mmCIF file with all atom_site columns, C-alpha atoms in Angstrom:
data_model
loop_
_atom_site.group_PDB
_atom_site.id
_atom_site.type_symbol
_atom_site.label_atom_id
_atom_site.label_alt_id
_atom_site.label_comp_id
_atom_site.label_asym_id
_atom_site.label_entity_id
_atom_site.label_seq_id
_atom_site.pdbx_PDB_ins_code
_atom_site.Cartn_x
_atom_site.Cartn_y
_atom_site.Cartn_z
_atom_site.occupancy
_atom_site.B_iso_or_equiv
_atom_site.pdbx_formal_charge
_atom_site.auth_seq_id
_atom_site.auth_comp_id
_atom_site.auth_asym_id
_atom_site.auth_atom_id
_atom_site.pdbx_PDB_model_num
ATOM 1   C CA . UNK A 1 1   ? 90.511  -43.064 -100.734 1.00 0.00 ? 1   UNK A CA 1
ATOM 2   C CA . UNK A 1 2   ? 89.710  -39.906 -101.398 1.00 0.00 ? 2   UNK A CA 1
ATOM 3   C CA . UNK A 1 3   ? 85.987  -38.530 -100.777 1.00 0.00 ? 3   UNK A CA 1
ATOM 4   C CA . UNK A 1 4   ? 83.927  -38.163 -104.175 1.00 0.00 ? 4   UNK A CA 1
ATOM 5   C CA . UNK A 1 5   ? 82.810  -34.203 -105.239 1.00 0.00 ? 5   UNK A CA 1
ATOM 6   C CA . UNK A 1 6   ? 79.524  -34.263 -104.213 1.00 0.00 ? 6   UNK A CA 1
ATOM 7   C CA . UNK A 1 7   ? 80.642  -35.265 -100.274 1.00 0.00 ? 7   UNK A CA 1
ATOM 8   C CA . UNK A 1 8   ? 83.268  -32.175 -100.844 1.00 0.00 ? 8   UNK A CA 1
ATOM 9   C CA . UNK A 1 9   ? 80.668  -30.042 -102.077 1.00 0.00 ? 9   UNK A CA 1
ATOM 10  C CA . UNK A 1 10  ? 78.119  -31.021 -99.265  1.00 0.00 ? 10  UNK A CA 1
ATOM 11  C CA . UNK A 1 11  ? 78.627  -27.491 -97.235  1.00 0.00 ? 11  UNK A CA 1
ATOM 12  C CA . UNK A 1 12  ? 77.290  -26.036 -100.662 1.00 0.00 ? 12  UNK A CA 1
ATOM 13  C CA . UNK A 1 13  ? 74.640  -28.212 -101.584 1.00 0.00 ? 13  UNK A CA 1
ATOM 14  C CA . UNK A 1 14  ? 72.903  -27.519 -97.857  1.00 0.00 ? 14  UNK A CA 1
ATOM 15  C CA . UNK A 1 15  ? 73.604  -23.873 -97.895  1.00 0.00 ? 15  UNK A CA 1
ATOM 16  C CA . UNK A 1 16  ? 72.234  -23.483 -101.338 1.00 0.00 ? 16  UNK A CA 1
ATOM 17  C CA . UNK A 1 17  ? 69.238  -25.466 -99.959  1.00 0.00 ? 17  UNK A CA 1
ATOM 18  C CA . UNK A 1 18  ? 68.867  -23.489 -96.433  1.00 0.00 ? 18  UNK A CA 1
ATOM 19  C CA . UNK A 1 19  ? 68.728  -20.479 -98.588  1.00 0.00 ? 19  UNK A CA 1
ATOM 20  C CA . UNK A 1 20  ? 66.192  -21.931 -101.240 1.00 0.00 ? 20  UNK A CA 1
ATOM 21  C CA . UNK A 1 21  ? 63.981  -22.781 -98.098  1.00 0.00 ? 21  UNK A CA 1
ATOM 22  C CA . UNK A 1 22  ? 64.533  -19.483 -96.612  1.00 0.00 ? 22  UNK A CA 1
ATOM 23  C CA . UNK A 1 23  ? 62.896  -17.724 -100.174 1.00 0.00 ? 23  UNK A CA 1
ATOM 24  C CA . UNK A 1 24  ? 60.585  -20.164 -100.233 1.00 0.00 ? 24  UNK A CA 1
ATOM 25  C CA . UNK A 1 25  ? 59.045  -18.798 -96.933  1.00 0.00 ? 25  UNK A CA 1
ATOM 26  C CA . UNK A 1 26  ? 59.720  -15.376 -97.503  1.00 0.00 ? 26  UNK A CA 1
ATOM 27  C CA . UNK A 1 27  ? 58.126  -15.408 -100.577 1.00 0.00 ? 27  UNK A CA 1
ATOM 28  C CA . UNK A 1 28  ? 54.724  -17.437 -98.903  1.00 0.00 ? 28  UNK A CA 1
ATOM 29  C CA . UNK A 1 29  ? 54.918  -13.896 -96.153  1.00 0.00 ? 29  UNK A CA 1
ATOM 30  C CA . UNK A 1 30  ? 55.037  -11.235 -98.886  1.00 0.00 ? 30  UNK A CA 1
ATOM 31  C CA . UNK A 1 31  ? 58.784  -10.935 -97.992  1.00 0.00 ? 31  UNK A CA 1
ATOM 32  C CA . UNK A 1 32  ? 58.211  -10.532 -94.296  1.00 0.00 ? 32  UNK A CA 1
ATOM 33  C CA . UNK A 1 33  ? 61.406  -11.916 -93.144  1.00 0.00 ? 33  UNK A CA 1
ATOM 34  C CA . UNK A 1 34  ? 63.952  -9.085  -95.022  1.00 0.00 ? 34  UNK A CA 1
ATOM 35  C CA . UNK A 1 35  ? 62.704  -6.989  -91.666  1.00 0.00 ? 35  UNK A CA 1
ATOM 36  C CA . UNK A 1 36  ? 65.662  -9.385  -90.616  1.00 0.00 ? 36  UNK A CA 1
ATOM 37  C CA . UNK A 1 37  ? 68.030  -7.399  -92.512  1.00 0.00 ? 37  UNK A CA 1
ATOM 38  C CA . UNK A 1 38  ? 70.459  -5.289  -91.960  1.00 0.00 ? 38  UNK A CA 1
ATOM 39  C CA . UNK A 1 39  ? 70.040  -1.560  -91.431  1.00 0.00 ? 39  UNK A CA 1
ATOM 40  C CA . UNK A 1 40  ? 73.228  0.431   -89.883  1.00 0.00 ? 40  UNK A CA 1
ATOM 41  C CA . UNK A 1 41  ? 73.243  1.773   -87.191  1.00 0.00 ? 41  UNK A CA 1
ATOM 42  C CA . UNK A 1 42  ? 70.098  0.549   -85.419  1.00 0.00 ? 42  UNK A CA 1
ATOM 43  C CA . UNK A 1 43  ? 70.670  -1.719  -82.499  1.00 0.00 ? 43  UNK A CA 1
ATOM 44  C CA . UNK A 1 44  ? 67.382  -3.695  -83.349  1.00 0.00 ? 44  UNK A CA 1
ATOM 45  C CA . UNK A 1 45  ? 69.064  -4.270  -86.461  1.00 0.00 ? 45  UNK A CA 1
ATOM 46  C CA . UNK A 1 46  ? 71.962  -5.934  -85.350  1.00 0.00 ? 46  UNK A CA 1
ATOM 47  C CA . UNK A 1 47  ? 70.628  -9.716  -85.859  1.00 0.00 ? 47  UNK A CA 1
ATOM 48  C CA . UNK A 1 48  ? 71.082  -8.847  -89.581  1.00 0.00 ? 48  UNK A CA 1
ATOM 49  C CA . UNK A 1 49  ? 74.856  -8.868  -89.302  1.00 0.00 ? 49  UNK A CA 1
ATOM 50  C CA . UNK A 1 50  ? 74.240  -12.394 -89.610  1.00 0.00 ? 50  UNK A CA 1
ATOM 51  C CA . UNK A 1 51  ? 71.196  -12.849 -90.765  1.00 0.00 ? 51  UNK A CA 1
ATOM 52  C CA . UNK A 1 52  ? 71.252  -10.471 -93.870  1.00 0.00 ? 52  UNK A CA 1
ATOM 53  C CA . UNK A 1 53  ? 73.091  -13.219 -95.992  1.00 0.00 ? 53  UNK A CA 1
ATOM 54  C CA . UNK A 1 54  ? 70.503  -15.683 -95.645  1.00 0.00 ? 54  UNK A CA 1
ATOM 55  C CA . UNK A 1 55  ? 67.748  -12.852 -97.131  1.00 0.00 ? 55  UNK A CA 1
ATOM 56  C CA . UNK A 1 56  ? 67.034  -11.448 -100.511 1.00 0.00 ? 56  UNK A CA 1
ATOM 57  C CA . UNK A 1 57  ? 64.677  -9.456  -102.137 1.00 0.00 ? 57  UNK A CA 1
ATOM 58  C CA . UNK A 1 58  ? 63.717  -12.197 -105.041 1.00 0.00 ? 58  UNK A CA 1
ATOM 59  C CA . UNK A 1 59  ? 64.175  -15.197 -106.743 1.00 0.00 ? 59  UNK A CA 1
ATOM 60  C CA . UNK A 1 60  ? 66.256  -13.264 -109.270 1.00 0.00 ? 60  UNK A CA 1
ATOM 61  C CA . UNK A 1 61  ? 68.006  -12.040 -106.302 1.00 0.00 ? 61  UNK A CA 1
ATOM 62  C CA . UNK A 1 62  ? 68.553  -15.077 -104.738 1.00 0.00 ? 62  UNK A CA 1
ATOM 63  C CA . UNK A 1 63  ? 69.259  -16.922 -108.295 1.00 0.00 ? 63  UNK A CA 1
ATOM 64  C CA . UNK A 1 64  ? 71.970  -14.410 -108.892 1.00 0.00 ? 64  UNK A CA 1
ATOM 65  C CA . UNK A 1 65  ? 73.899  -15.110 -105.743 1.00 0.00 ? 65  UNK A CA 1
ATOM 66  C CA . UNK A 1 66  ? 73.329  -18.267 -105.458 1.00 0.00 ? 66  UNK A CA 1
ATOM 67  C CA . UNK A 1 67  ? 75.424  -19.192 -109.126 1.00 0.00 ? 67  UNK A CA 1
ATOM 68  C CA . UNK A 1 68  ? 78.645  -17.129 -107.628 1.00 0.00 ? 68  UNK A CA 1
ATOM 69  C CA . UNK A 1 69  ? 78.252  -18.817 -104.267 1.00 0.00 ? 69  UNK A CA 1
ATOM 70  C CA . UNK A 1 70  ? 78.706  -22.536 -106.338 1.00 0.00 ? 70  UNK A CA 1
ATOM 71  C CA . UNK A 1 71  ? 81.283  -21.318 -108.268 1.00 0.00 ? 71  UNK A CA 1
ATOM 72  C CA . UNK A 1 72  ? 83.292  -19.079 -106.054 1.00 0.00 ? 72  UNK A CA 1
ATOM 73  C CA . UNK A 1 73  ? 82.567  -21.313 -102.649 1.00 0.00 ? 73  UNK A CA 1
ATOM 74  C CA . UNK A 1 74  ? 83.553  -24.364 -104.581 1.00 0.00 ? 74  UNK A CA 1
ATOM 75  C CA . UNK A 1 75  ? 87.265  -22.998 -105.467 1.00 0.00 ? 75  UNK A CA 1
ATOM 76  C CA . UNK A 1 76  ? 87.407  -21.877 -101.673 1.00 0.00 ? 76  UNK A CA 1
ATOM 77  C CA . UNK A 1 77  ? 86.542  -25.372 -100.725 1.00 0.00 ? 77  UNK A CA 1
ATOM 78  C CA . UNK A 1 78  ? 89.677  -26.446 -102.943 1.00 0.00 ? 78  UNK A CA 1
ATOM 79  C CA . UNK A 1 79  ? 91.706  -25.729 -100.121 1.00 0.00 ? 79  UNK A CA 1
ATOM 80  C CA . UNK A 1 80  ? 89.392  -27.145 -97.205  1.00 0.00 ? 80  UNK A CA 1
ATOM 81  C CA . UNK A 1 81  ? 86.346  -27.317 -95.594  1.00 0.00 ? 81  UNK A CA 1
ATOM 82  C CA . UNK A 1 82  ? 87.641  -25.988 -92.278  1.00 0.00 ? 82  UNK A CA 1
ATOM 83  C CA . UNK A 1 83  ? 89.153  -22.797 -94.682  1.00 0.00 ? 83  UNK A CA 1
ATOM 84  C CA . UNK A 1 84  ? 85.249  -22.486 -96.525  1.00 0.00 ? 84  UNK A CA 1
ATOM 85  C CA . UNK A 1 85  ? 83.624  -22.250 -93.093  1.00 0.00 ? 85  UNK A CA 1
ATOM 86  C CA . UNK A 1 86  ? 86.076  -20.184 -91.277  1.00 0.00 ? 86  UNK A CA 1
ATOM 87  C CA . UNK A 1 87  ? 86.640  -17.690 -94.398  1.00 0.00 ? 87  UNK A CA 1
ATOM 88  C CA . UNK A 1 88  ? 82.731  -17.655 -94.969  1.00 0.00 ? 88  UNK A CA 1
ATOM 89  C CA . UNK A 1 89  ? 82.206  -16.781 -90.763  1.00 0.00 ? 89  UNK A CA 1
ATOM 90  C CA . UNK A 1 90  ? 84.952  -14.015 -91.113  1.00 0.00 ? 90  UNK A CA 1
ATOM 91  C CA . UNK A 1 91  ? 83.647  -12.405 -94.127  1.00 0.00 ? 91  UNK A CA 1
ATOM 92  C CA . UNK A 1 92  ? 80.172  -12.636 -92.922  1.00 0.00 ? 92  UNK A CA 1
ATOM 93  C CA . UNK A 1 93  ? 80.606  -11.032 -89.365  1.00 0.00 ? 93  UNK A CA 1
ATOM 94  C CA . UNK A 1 94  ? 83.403  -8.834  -91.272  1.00 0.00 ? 94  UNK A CA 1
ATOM 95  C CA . UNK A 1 95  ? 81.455  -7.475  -93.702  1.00 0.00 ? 95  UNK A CA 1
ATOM 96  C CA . UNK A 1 96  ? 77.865  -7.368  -91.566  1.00 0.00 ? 96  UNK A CA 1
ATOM 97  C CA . UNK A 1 97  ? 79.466  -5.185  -88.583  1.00 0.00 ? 97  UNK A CA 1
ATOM 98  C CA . UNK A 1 98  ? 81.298  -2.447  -91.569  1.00 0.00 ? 98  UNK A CA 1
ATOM 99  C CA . UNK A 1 99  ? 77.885  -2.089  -93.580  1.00 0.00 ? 99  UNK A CA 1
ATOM 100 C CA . UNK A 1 100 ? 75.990  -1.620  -89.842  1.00 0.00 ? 100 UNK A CA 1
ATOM 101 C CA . UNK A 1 101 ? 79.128  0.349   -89.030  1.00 0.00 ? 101 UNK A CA 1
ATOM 102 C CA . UNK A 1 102 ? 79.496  2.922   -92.641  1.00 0.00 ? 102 UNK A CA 1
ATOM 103 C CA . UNK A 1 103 ? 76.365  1.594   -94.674  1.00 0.00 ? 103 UNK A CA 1
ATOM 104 C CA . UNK A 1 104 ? 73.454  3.888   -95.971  1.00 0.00 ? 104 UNK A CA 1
ATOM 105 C CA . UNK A 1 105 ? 70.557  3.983   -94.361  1.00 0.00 ? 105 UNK A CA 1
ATOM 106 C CA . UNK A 1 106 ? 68.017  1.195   -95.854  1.00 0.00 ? 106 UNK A CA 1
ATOM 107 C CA . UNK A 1 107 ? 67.996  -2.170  -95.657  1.00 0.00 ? 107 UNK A CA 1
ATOM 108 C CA . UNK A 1 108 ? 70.618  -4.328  -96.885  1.00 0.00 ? 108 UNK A CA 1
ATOM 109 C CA . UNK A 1 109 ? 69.570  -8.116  -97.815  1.00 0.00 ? 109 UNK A CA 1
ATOM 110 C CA . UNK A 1 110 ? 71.791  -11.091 -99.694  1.00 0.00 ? 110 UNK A CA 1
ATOM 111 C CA . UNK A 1 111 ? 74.651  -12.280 -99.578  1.00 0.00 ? 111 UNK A CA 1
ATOM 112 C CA . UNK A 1 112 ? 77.045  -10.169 -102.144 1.00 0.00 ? 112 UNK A CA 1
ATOM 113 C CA . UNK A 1 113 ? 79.003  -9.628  -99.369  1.00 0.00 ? 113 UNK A CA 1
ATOM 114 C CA . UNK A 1 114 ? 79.977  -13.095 -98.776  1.00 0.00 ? 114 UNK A CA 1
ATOM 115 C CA . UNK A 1 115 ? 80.105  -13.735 -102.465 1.00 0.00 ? 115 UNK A CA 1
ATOM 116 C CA . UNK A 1 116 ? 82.660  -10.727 -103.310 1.00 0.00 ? 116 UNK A CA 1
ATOM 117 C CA . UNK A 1 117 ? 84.653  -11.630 -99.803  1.00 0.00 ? 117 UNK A CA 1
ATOM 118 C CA . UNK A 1 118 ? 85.421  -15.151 -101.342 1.00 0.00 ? 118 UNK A CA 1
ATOM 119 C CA . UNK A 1 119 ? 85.650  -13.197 -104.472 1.00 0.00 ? 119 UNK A CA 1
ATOM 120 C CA . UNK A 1 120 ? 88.800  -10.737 -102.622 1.00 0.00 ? 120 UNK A CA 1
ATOM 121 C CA . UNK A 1 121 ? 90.112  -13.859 -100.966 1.00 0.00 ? 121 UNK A CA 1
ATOM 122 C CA . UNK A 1 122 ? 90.366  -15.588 -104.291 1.00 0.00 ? 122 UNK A CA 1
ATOM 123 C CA . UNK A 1 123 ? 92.210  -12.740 -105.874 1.00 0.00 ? 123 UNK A CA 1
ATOM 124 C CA . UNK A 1 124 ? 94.651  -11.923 -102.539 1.00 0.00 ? 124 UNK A CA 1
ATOM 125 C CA . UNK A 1 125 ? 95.588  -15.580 -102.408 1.00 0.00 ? 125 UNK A CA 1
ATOM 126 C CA . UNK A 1 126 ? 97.385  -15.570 -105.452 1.00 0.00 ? 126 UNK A CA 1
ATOM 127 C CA . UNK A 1 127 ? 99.225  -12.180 -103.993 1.00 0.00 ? 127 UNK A CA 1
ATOM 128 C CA . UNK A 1 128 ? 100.045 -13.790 -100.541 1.00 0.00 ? 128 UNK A CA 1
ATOM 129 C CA . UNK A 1 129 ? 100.122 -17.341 -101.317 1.00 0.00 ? 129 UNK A CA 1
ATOM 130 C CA . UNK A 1 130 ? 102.188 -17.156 -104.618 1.00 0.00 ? 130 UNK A CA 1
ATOM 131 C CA . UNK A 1 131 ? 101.620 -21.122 -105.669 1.00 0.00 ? 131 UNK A CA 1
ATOM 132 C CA . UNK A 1 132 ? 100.561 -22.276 -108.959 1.00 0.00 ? 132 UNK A CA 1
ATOM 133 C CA . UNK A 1 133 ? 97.090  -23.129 -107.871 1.00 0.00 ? 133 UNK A CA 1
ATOM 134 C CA . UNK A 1 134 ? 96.074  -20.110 -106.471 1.00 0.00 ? 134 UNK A CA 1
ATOM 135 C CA . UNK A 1 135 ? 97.391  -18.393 -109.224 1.00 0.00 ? 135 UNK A CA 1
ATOM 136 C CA . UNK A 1 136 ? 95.393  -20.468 -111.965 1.00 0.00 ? 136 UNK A CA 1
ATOM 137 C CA . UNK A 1 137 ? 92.395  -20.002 -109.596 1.00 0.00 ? 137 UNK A CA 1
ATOM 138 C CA . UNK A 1 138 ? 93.167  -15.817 -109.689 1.00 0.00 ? 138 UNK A CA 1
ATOM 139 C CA . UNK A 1 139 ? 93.247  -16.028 -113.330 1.00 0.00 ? 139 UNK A CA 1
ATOM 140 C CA . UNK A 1 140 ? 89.916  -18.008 -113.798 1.00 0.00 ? 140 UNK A CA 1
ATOM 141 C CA . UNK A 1 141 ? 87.893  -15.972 -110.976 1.00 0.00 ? 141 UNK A CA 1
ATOM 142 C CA . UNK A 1 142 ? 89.544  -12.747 -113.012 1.00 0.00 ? 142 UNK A CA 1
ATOM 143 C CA . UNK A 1 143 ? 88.134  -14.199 -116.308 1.00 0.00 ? 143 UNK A CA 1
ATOM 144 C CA . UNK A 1 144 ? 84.674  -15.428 -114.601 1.00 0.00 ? 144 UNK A CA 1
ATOM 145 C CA . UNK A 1 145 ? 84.106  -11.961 -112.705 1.00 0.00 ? 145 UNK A CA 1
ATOM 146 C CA . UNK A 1 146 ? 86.574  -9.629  -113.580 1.00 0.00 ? 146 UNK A CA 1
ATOM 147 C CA . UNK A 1 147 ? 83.700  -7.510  -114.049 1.00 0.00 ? 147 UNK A CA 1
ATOM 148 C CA . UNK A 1 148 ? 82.502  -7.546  -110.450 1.00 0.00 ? 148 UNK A CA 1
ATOM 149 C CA . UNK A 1 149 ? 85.286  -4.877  -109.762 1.00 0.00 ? 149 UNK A CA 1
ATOM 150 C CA . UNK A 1 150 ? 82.451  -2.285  -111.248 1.00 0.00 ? 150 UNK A CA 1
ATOM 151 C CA . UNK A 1 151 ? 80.283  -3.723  -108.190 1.00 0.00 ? 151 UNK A CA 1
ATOM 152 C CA . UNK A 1 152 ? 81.994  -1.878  -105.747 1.00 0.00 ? 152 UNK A CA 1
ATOM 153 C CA . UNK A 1 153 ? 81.192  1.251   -107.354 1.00 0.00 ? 153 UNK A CA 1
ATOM 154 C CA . UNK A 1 154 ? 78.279  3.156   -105.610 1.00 0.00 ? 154 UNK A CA 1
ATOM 155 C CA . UNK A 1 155 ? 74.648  2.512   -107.809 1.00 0.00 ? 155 UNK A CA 1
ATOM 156 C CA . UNK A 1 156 ? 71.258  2.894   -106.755 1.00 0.00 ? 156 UNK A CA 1
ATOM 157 C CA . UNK A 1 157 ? 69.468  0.215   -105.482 1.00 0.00 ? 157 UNK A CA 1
ATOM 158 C CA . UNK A 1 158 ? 72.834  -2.015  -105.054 1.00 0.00 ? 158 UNK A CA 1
ATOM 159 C CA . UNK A 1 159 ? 74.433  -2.400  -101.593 1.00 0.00 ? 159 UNK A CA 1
ATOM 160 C CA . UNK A 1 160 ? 78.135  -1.447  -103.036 1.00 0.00 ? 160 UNK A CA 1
ATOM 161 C CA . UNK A 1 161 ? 78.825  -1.195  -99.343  1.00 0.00 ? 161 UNK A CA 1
ATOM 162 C CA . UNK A 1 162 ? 78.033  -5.272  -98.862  1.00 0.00 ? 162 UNK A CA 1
ATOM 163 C CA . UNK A 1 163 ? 80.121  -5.659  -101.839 1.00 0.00 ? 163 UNK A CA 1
ATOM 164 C CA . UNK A 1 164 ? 82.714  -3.410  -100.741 1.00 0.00 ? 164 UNK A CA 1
ATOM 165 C CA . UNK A 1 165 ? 82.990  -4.493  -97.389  1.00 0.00 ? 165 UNK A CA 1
ATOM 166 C CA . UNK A 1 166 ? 83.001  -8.575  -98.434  1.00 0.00 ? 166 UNK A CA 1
ATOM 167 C CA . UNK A 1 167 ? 86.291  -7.630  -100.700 1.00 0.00 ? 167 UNK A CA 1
ATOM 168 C CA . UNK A 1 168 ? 88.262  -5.657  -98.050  1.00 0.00 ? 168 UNK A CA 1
ATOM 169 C CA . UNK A 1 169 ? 87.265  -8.791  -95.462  1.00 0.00 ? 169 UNK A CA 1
ATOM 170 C CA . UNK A 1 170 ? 87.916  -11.238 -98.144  1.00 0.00 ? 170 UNK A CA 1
ATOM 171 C CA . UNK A 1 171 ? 91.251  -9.792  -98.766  1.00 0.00 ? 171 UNK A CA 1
ATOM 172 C CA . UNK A 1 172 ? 92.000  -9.124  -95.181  1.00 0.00 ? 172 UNK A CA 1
ATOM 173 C CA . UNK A 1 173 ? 91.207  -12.939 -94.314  1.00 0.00 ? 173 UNK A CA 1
ATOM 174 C CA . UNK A 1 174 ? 94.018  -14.025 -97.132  1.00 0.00 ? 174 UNK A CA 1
ATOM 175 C CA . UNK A 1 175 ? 96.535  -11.884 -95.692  1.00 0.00 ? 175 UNK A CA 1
ATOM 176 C CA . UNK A 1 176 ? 96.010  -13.046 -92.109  1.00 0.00 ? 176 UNK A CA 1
ATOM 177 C CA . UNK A 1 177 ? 95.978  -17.060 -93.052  1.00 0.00 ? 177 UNK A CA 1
ATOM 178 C CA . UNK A 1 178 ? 98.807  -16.624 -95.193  1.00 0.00 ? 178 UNK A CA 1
ATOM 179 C CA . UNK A 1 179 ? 101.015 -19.203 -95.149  1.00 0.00 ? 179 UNK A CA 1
ATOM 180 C CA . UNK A 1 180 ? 104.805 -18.041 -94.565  1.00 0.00 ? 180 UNK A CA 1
ATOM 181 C CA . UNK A 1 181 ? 107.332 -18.425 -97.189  1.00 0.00 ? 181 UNK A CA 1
ATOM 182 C CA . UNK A 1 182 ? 110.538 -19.944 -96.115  1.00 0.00 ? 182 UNK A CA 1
ATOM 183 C CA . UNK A 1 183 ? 113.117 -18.007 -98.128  1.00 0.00 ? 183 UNK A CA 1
#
């Protein structure tokens, strides 16, 4: 029998509530954990690869996210939970080590990165994959977020890099767990 939605959407539920908790905190220290962040190039910084995600700079911030990371993590989950968690570790480390790597100097907090890697992998599957359902699931994140593409356009006070980098590790991931097609 299969498993009802909210057991499939478990992974989301807790990660939407670790994050919640995490604000909750930050907010009660004046915003004293984003000194977790990520800032390139400085080794004391380098916690923040992972870290970063978990961190944002509001609840408006964090609200903002946190709506593409239901949406978009649910479609990953589509495929499976083992997919969700590796794809979310890959784009994570991915895109934390290329903003410490190229970013601006400043600190980068939240987890755009992760949201525009699922984002990239969404969109790529439907390239590598070719199947029906990824192809429906291209079309509908295209008509949800088509507009995201402007987020990986340099603008002040945005971490384009973050969103940049998530895309190009998003992508990367679909292209490496393609399936083969027998032709």
């Amino acid at each position: 029998m299969r498993r009802g939605w909210l057991v499939e959407l478990r992974p989301l539920i807790v990660i939407s509530g670790a994050m919640l908790l995490v604000q909750l905190v930050n907010g009660a220290l004046g915003g004293a954990l984003n000194r977790w962040g990520l800032v390139p190039r400085h080794i004391e910084a380098l916690p923040g690869i992972f870290l970063a995600p978990w961190l944002h700079g509001s609840w408006a911030h964090l609200l903002s996210n946190l709506s593409g990371l239901l949406v978009l993590g649910s479609l990953v989950l589509l495929r499976s939970r083992r997919d969700f968690f590796f794809a979310s570790a890959f784009i994570i480390i991915g895109s934390g080590m290329l903003v410490w790597l190229f970013g601006r100097t400043g600190l980068h907090v939240g987890a755009s990165g992760w949201l525009f890697g699922f984002w990239g992998l969404l969109l790529a599957r439907a390239w590598f994959e070719r199947s029906l359902l990824d192809l429906l699931l291209a079309v509908l994140v295209f008509f949800l977020y088509g507009g995201w593409f402007f987020g990986l356009l340099p603008r002040a006070g945005v971490s384009f890099e973050y969103h940049l980098a998530g895309a190009f590790c998003g992508v990367l991931y679909a292209a490496l767990t393609r399936r083969r097609i027998q032709r």
